[in-house]
C-alpha positions as semicolon CSV with decimal commas, in nm:
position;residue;x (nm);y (nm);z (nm)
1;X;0,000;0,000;0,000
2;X;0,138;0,334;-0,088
3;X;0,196;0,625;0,130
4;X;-0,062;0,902;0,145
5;X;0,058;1,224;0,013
6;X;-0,083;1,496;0,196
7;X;0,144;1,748;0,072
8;X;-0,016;1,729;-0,260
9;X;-0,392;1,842;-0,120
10;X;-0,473;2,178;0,113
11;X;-0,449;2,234;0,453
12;X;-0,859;2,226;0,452
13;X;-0,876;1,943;0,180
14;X;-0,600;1,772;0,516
15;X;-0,814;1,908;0,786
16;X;-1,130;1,796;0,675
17;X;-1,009;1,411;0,610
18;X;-0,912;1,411;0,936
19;X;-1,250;1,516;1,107
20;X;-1,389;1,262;0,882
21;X;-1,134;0,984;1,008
22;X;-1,294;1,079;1,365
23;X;-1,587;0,977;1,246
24;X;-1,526;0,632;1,072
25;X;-1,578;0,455;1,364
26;X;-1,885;0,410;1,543
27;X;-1,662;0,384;1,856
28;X;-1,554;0,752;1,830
29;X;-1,913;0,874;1,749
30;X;-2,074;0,688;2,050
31;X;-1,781;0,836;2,249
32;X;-1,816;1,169;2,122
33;X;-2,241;1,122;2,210
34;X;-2,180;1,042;2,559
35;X;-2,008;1,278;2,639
36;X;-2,257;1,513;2,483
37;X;-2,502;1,357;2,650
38;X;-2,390;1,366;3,032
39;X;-2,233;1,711;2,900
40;X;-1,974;1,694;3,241
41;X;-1,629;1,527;3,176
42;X;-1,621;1,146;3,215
43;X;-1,300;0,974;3,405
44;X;-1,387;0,582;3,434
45;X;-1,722;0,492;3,277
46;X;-1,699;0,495;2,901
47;X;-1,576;0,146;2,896
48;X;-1,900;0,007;3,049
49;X;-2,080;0,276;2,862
50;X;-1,922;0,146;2,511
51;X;-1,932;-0,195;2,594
52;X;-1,536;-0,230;2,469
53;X;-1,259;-0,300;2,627
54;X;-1,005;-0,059;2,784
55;X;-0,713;-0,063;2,582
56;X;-0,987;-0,029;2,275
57;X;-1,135;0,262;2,424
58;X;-0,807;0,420;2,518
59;X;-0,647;0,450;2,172
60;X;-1,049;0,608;2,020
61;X;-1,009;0,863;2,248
62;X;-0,639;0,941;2,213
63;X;-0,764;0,946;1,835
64;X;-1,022;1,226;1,974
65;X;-0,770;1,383;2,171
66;X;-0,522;1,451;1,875
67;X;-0,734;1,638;1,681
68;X;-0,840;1,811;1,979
69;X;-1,236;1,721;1,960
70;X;-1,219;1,645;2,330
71;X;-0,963;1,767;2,593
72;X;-0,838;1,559;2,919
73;X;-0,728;1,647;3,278
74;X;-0,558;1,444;3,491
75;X;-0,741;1,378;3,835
76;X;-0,516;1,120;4,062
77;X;-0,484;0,820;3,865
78;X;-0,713;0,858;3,614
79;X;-0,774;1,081;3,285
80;X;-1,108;1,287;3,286
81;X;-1,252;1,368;2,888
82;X;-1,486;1,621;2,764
83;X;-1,581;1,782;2,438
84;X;-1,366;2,065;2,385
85;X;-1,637;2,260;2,282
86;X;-1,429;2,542;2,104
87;X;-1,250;2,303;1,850
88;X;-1,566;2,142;1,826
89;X;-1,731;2,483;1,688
90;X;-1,414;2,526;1,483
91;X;-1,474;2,146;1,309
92;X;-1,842;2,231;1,251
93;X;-1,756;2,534;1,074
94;X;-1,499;2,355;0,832
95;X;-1,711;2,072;0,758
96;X;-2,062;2,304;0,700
97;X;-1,848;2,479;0,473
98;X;-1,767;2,167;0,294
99;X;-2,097;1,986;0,302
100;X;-2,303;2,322;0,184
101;X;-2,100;2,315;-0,166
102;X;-2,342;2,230;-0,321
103;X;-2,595;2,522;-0,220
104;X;-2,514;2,754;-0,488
105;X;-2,398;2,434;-0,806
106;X;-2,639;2,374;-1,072
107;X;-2,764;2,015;-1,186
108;X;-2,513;1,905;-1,425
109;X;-2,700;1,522;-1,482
């Protein structure tokens, strides 16, 4: 398999197939829903929440946290996640700008 040259595309054309490799998993998006839906930060409970195991869940949301879609702080032993609700404005604007290309195109077909 070759290597992916992402030198060749844009920085949005980059940025926006990497917000779309967040989602590609229906880990990451259930993730991503729970902790929109208990909208506090979650330490321990996303592994019985997901149903996967730890390691699993570990590398989604260090997958999350490098494209800074959710944010961590350390409390004793453990690592407490939430959305980080600024980059997660900042993703919504790059993608509605993608997805609404088509608002002002013409039917070609």
């Amino acid at each position: 398999m070759g290597l992916i040259k992402t030198e060749k595309f844009t920085d949005s054309q980059n940025q926006i197939a990497r917000f779309a490799k967040a989602f590609g998993h229906p880990a990451r998006v259930a993730i991503i829903q729970h902790l929109f839906k208990i909208d506090t930060c979650v330490c321990g409970d996303l592994v019985e929440e997901i149903g996967l195991a730890q390691p699993t869940i570990s590398q989604h949301l260090k997958e999350l946290k490098n494209l800074d879609l959710i944010q961590g702080t350390i409390e004793g032993t453990s690592v407490c996640y939430c959305i980080n609700k600024a980059n997660w404005t900042a993703m919504k604007t790059v993608l509605n700008g993608f997805l609404n290309n088509d608002v002002n195109s013409t039917t070609c077909c």
